[in-house]
mmCIF file of C-alpha atoms and ligand atoms in Angstrom:
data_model
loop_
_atom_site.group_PDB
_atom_site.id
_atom_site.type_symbol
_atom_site.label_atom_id
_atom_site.label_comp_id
_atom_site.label_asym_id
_atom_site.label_seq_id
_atom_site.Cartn_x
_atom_site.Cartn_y
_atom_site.Cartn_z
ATOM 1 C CA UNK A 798 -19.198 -19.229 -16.158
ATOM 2 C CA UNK A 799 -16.714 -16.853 -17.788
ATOM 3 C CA UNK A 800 -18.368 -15.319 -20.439
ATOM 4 C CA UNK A 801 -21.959 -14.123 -21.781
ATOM 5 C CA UNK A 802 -22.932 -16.562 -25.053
ATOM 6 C CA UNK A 803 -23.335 -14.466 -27.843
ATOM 7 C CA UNK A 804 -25.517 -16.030 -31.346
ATOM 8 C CA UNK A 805 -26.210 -14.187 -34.480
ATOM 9 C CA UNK A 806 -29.724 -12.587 -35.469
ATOM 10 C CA UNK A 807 -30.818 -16.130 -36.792
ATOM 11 C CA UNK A 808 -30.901 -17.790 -33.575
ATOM 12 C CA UNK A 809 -34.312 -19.472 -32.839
ATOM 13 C CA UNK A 810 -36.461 -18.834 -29.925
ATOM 14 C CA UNK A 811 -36.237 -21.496 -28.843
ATOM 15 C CA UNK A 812 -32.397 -21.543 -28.407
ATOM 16 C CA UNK A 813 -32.912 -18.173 -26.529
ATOM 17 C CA UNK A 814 -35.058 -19.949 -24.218
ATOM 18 C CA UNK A 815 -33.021 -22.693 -24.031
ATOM 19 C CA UNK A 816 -29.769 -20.277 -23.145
ATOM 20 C CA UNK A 817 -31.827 -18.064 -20.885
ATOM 21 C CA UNK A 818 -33.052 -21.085 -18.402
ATOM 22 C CA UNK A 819 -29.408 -22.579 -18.842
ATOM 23 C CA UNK A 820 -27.182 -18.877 -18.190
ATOM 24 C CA UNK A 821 -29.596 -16.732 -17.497
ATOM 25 C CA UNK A 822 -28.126 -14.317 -20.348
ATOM 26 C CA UNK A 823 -27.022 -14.209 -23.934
ATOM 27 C CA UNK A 824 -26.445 -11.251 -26.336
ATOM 28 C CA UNK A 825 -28.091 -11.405 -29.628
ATOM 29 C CA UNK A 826 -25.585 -9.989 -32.000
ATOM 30 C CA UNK A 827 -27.370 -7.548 -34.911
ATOM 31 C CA UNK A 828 -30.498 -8.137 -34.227
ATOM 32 C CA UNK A 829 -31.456 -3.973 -35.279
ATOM 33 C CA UNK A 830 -30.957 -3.061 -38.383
ATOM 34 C CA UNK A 831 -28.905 0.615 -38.980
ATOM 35 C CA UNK A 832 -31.887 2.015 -40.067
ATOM 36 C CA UNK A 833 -34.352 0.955 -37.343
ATOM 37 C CA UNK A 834 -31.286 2.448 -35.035
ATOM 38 C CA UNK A 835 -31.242 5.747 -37.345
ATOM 39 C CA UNK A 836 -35.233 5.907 -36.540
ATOM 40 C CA UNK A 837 -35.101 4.970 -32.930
ATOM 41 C CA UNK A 838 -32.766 7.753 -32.174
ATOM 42 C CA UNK A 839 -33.872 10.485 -34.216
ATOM 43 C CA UNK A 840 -37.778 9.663 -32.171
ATOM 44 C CA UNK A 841 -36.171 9.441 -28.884
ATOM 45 C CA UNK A 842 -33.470 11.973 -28.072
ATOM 46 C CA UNK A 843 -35.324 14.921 -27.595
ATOM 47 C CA UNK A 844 -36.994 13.081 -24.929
ATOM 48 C CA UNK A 845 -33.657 11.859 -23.727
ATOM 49 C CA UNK A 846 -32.364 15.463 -23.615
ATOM 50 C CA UNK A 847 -35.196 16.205 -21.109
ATOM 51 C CA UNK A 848 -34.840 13.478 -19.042
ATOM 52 C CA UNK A 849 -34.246 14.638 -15.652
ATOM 53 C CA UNK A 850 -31.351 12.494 -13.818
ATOM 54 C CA UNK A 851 -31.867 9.612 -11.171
ATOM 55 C CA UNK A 852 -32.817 10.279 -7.611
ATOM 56 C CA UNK A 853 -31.010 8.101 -5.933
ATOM 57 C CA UNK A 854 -27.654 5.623 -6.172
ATOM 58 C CA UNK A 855 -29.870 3.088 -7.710
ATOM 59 C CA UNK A 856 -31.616 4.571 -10.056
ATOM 60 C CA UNK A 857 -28.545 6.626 -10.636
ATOM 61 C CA UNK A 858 -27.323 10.314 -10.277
ATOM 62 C CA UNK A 859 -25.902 10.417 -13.519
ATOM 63 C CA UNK A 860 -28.458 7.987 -15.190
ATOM 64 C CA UNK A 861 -31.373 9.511 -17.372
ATOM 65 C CA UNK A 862 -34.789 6.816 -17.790
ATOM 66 C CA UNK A 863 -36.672 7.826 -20.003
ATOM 67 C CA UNK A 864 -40.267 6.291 -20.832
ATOM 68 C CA UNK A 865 -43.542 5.759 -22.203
ATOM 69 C CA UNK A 866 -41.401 4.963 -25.362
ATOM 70 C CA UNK A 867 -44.309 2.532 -26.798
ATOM 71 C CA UNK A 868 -46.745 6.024 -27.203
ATOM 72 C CA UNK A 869 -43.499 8.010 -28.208
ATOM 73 C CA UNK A 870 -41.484 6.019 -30.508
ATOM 74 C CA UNK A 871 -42.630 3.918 -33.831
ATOM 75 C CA UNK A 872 -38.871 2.449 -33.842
ATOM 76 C CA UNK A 873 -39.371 1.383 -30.478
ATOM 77 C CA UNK A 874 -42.883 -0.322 -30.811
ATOM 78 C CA UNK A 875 -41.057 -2.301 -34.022
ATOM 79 C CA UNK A 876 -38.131 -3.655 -31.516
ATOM 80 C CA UNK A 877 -41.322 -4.307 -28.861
ATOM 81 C CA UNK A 878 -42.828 -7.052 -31.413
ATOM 82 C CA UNK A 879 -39.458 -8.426 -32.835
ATOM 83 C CA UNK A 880 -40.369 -12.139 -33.655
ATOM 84 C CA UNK A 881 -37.159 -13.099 -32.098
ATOM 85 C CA UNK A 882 -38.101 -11.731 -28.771
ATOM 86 C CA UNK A 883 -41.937 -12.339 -28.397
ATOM 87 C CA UNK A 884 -41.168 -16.027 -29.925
ATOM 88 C CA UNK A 885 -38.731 -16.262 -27.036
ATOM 89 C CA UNK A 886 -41.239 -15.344 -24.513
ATOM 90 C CA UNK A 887 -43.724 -17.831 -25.499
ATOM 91 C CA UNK A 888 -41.083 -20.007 -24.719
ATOM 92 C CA UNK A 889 -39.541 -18.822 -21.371
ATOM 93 C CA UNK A 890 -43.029 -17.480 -20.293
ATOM 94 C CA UNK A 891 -45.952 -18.775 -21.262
ATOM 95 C CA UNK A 892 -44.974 -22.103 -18.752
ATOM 96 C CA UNK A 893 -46.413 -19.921 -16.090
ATOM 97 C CA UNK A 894 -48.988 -18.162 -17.378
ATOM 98 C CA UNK A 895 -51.942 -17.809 -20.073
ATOM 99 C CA UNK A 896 -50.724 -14.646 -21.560
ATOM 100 C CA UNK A 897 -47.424 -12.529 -21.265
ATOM 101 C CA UNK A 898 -47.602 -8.321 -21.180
ATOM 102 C CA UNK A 899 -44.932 -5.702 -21.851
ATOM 103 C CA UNK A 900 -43.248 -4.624 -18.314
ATOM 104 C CA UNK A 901 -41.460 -0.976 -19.321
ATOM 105 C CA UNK A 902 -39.937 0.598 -22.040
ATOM 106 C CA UNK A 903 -37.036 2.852 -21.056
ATOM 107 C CA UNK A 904 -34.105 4.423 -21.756
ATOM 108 C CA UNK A 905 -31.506 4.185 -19.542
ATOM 109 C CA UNK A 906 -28.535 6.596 -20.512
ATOM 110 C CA UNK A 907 -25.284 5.891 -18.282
ATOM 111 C CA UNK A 908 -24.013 9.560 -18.348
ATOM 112 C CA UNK A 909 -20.022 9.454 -17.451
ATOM 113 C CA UNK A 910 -18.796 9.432 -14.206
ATOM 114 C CA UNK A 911 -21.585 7.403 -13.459
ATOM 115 C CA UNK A 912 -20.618 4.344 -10.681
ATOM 116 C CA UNK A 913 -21.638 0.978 -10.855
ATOM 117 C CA UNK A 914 -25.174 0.507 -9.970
ATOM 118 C CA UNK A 915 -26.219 -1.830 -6.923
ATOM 119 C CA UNK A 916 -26.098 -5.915 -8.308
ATOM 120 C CA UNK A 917 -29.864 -6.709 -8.102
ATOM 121 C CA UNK A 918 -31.981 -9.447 -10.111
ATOM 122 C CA UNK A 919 -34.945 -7.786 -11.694
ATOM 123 C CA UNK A 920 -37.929 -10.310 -10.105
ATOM 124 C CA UNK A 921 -37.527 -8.483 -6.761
ATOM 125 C CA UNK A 922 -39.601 -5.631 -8.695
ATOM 126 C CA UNK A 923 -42.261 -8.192 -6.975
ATOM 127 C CA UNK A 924 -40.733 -8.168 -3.331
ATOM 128 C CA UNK A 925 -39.520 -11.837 -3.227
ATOM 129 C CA UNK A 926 -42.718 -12.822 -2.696
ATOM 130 C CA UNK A 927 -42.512 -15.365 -5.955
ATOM 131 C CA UNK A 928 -41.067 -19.053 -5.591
ATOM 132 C CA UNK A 929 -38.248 -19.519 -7.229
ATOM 133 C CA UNK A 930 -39.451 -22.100 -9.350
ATOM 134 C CA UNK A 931 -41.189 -19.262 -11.369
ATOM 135 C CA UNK A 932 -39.435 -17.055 -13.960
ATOM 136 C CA UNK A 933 -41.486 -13.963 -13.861
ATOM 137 C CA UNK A 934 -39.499 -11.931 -16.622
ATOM 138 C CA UNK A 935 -37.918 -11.914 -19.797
ATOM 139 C CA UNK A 936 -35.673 -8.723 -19.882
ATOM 140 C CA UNK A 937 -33.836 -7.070 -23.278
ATOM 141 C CA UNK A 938 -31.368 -3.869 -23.512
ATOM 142 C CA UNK A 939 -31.045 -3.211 -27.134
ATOM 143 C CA UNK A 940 -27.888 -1.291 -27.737
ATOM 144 C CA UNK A 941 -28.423 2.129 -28.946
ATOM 145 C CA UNK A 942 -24.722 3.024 -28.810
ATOM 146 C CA UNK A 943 -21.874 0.547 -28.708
ATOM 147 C CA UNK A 944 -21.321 -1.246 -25.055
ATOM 148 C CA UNK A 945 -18.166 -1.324 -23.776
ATOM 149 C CA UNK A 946 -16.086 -1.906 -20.933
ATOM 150 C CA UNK A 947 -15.157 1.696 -20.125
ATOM 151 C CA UNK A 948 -18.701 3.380 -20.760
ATOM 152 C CA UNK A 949 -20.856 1.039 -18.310
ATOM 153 C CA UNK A 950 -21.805 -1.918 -20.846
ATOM 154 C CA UNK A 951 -24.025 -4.564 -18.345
ATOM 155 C CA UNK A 952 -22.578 -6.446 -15.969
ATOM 156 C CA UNK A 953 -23.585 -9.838 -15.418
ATOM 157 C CA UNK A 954 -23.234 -12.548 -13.838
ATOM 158 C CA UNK A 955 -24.072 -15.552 -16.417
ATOM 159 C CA UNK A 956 -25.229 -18.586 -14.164
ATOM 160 C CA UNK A 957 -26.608 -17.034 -11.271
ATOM 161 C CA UNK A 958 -30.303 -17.639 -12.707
ATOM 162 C CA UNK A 959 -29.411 -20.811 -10.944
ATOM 163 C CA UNK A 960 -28.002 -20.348 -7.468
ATOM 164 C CA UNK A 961 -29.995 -21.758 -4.674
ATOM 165 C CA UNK A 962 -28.290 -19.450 -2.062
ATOM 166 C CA UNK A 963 -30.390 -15.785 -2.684
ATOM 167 C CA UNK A 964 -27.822 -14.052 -0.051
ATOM 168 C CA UNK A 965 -24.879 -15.280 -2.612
ATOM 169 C CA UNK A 966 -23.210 -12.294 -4.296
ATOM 170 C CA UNK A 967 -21.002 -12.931 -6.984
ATOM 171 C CA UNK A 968 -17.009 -12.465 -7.286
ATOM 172 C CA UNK A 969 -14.998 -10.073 -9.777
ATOM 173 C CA UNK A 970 -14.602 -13.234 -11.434
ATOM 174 C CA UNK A 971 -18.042 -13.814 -12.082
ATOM 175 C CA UNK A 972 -19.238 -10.416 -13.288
ATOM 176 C CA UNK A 973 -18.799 -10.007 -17.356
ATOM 177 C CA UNK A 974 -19.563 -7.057 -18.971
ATOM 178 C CA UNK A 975 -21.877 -6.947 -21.636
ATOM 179 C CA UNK A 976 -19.936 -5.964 -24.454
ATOM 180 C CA UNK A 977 -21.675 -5.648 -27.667
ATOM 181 C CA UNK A 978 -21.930 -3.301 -30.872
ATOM 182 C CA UNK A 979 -25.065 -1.002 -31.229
ATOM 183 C CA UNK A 980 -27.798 -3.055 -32.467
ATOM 184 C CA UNK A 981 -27.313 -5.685 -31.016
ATOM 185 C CA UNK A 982 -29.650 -6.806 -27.763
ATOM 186 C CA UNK A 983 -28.830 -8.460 -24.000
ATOM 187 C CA UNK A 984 -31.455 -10.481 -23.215
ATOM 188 C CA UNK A 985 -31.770 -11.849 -19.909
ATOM 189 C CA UNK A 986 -34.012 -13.318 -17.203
ATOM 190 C CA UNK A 987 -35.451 -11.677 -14.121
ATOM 191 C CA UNK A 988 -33.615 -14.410 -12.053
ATOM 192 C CA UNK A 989 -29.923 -13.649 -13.224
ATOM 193 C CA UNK A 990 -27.661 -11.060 -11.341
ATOM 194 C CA UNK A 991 -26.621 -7.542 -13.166
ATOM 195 C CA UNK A 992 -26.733 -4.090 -12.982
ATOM 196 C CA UNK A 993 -25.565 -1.151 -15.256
ATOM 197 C CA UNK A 994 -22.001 -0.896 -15.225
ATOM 198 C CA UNK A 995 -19.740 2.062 -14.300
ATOM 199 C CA UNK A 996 -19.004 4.977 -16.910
ATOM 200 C CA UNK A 997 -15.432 6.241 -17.291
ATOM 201 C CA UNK A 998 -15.385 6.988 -21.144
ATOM 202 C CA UNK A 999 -16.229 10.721 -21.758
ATOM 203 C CA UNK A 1000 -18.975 9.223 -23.545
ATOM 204 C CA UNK A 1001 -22.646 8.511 -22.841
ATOM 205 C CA UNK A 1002 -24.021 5.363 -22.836
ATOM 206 C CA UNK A 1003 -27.402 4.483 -24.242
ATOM 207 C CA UNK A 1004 -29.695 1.396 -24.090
ATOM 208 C CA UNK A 1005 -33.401 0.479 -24.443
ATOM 209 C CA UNK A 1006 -34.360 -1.474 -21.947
ATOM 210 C CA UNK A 1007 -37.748 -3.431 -23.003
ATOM 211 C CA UNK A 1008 -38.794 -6.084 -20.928
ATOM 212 C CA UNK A 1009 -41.556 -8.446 -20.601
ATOM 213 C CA UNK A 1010 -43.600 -9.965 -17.806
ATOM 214 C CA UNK A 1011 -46.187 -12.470 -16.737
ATOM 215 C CA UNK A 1012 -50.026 -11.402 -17.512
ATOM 216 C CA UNK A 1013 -51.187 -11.774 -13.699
ATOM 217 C CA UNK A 1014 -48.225 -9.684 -12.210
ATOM 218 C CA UNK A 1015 -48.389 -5.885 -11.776
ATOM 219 C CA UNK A 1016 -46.439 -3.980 -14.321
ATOM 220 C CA UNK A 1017 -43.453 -1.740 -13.537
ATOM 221 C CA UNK A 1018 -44.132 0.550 -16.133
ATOM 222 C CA UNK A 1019 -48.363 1.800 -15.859
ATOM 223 C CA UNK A 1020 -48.829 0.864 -19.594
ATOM 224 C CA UNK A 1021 -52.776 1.792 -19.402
ATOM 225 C CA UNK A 1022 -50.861 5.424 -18.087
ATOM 226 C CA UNK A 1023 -47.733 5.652 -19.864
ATOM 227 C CA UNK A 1024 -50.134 4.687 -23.063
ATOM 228 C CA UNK A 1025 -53.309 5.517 -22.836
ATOM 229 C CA UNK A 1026 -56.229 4.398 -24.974
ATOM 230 C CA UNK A 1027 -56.537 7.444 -27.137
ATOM 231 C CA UNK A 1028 -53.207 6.419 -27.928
ATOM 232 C CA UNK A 1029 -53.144 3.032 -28.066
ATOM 233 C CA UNK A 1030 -56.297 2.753 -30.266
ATOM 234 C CA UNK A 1031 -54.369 3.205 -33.436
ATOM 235 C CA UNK A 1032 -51.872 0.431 -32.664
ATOM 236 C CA UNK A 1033 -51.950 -3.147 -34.568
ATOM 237 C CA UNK A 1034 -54.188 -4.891 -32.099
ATOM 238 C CA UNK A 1035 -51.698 -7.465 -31.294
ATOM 239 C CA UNK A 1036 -49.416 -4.364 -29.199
ATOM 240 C CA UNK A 1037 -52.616 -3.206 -27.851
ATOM 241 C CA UNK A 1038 -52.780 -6.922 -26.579
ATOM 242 C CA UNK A 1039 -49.253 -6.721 -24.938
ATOM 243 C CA UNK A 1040 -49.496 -3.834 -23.114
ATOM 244 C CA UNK A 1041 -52.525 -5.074 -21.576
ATOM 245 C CA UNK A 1042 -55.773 -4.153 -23.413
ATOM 246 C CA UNK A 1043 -56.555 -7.728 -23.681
ATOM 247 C CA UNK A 1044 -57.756 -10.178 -20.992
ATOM 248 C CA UNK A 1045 -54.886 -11.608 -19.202
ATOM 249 C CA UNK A 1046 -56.990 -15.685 -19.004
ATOM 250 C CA UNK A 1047 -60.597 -16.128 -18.680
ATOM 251 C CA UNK A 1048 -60.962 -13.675 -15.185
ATOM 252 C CA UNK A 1049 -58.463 -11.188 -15.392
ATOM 253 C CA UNK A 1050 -57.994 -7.784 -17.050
ATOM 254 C CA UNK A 1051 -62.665 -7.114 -17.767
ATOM 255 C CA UNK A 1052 -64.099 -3.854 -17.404
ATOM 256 C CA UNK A 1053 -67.589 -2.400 -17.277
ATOM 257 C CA UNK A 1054 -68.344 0.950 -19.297
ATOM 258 C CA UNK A 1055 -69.457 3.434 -16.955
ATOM 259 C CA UNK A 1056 -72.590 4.132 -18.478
ATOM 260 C CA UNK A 1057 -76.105 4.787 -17.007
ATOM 261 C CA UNK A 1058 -78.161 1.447 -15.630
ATOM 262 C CA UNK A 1059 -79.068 -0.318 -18.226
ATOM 263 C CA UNK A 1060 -77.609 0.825 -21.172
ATOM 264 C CA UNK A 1061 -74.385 -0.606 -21.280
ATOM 265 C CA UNK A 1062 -73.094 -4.155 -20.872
ATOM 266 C CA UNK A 1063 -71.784 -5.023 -17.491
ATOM 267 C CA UNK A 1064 -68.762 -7.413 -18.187
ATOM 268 C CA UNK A 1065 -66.658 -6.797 -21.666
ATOM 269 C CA UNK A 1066 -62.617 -7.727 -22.641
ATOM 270 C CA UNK A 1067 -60.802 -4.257 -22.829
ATOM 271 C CA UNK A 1068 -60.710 -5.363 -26.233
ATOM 272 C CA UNK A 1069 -63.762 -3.891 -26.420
ATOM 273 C CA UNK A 1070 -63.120 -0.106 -25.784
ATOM 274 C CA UNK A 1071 -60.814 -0.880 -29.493
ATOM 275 C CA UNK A 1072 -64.593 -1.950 -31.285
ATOM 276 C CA UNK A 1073 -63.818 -5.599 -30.670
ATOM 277 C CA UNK A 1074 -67.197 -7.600 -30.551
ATOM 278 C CA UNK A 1075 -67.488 -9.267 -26.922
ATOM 279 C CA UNK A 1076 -68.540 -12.816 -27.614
ATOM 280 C CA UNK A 1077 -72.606 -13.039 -27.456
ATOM 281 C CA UNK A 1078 -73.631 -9.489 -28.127
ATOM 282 C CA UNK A 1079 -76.118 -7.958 -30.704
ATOM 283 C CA UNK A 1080 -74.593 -5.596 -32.838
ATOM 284 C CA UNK A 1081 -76.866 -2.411 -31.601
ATOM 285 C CA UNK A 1082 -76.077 -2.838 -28.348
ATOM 286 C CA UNK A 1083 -72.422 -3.467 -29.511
ATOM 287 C CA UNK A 1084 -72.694 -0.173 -31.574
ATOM 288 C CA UNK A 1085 -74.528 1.971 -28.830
ATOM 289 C CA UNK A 1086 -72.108 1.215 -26.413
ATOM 290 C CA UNK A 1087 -68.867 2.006 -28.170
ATOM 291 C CA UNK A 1088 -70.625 4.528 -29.116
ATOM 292 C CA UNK A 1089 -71.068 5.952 -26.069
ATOM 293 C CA UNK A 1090 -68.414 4.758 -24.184
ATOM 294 C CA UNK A 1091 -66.187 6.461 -26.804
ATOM 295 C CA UNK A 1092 -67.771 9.729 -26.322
ATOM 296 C CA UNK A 1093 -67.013 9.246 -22.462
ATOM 297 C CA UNK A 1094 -70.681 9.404 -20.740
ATOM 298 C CA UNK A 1095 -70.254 9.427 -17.538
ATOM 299 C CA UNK A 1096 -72.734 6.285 -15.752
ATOM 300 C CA UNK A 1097 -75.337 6.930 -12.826
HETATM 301 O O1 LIG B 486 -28.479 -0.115 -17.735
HETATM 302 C C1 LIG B 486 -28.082 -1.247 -17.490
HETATM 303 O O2 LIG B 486 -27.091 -1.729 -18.012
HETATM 304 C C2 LIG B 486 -28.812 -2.112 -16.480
HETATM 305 C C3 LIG B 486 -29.905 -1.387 -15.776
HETATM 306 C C4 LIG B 486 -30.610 -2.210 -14.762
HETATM 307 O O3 LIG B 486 -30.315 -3.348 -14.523
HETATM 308 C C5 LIG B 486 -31.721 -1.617 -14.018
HETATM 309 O O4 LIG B 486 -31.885 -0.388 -14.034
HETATM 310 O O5 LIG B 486 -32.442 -2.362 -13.334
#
């Protein structure tokens, strides 16, 4: 394959999906508006500023992450949601499990002077320990300044979602840079091959990388950390959900409120800890234990 597919902001979700198990990329041409950009970098760059550089060649010496952008930025829990994106992971993951979860927000600034990064696919986060046959990830980098050749736009190459050799690496030939105008997104699987391209422009370059991963994986980024409940409580339920405050299918993701013997329910959905009734429960009980649970009583 020669080039990444680009489609305009009315693609369907389906199509992404569709283009995504096919190449393994696509860019999604305008999918921000100016504004949303205007708002996502005014919240943002004083964080960016104080971003401490990478540690190490693949993280990047002259490469700033920044995180935690779901508690920090309003713009950035918008592009978190987009329709486009979450309908697209229904598609890509929901074959593989009940519920899908946010995997990091973060900003990765390509300072210049910065060299390629290592070619990696994102699903060894996981150690290789996943068949194949499963597509762990659905991956976006929203462009928060334009992406071009010269200032380390993505490199990818488109198709190798699909090669059954894991030791193949591919040729010059089959590396294309992600080229794209701010606002508009990469999207890409956890199976295809990229990594941030080299910077030679003068210029930084700036992306938000949001991606998205299967409910009974680990996440990269903490979310229950990087966004803790005190912050998370004031967020439209259905974020709460994604970053993990809601069971991941029937077993996975309870708690128990450390409270004193007897007083507290044992198994509840971290919906709960949000003043979500857990199915079956009277509504004193319900209230005494938010209640105290809220207020942070410490059990035994
Ligand atoms: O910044 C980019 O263009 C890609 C970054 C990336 O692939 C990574 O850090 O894993």
């Amino acid at each position: 394959m020669t080039a990444i597919t680009h489609v305009d902001a009315a693609v369907t979700p389906e199509t992404i999906a569709r283009i995504l198990s096919e190449q393994g990329a696509l860019i999604i041409d305008g999918l921000m508006s100016g504004e949303q950009l205007e708002r996502l970098t005014g919240e943002i760059m004083p964080y960016v500023e104080a971003t401490e550089a990478g540690r190490d060649d693949f993280t990047g010496r002259r490469t700033t992450r920044t995180g935690a952008l779901v508690a920090r930025s309003a713009a950035c829990r918008e592009l978190v949601m987009h329709p486009a994106i979450t309908g697209a992971c229904e598609q890509f993951l929901l074959p593989f499990c009940d519920r899908f979860q946010l995997h990091l927000t973060q900003l990765i600034r390509i300072r210049d002077g910065q060299t390629a990064q290592p070619l990696h696919r994102d699903r060894l986060a996981w150690g290789g320990y996943l068949q194949r046959i499963i597509e762990p990830q659905l991956n976006t980098i929203w462009a928060v300044t334009d992406f071009t050749f010269e200032n380390g736009a993505t490199q990818v190459a488109p198709g190798s979602n699909l090669w059954d050799d894991d030791t193949r690496l591919p040729t010059e030939d089959e590396l294309i840079r992600a080229e794209m105008k701010a606002g508009s997104v990469l999207v890409y699987s956890g199976s295809v091959i990229h990594g941030g391209g080299a910077n030679v422009s003068g210029a930084d370059r700036m992306g938000l990388n949001i991606t998205y991963a299967l409910g009974w994986l680990r996440q990269e980024e903490n979310q229950y950390l990087s966004c803790p409940p005190d912050i998370a409580k004031d967020f439209d339920p259905e974020l709460r959900a994604l970053l993990g405050y809601a069971m991941g299918s029937y077993a996975l993701g309870y708690y128990t409120p450390p409270l004193p013997p007897g007083e507290g329910p044992e198994v509840v959905p971290p919906d709960f800890l949000f003043g979500e009734k857990a199915a079956g429960w009277g509504e004193d009980l319900y209230e005494q234990v938010t209640e105290r649970s809220r207020a942070g009583t410490p059990g035994g």
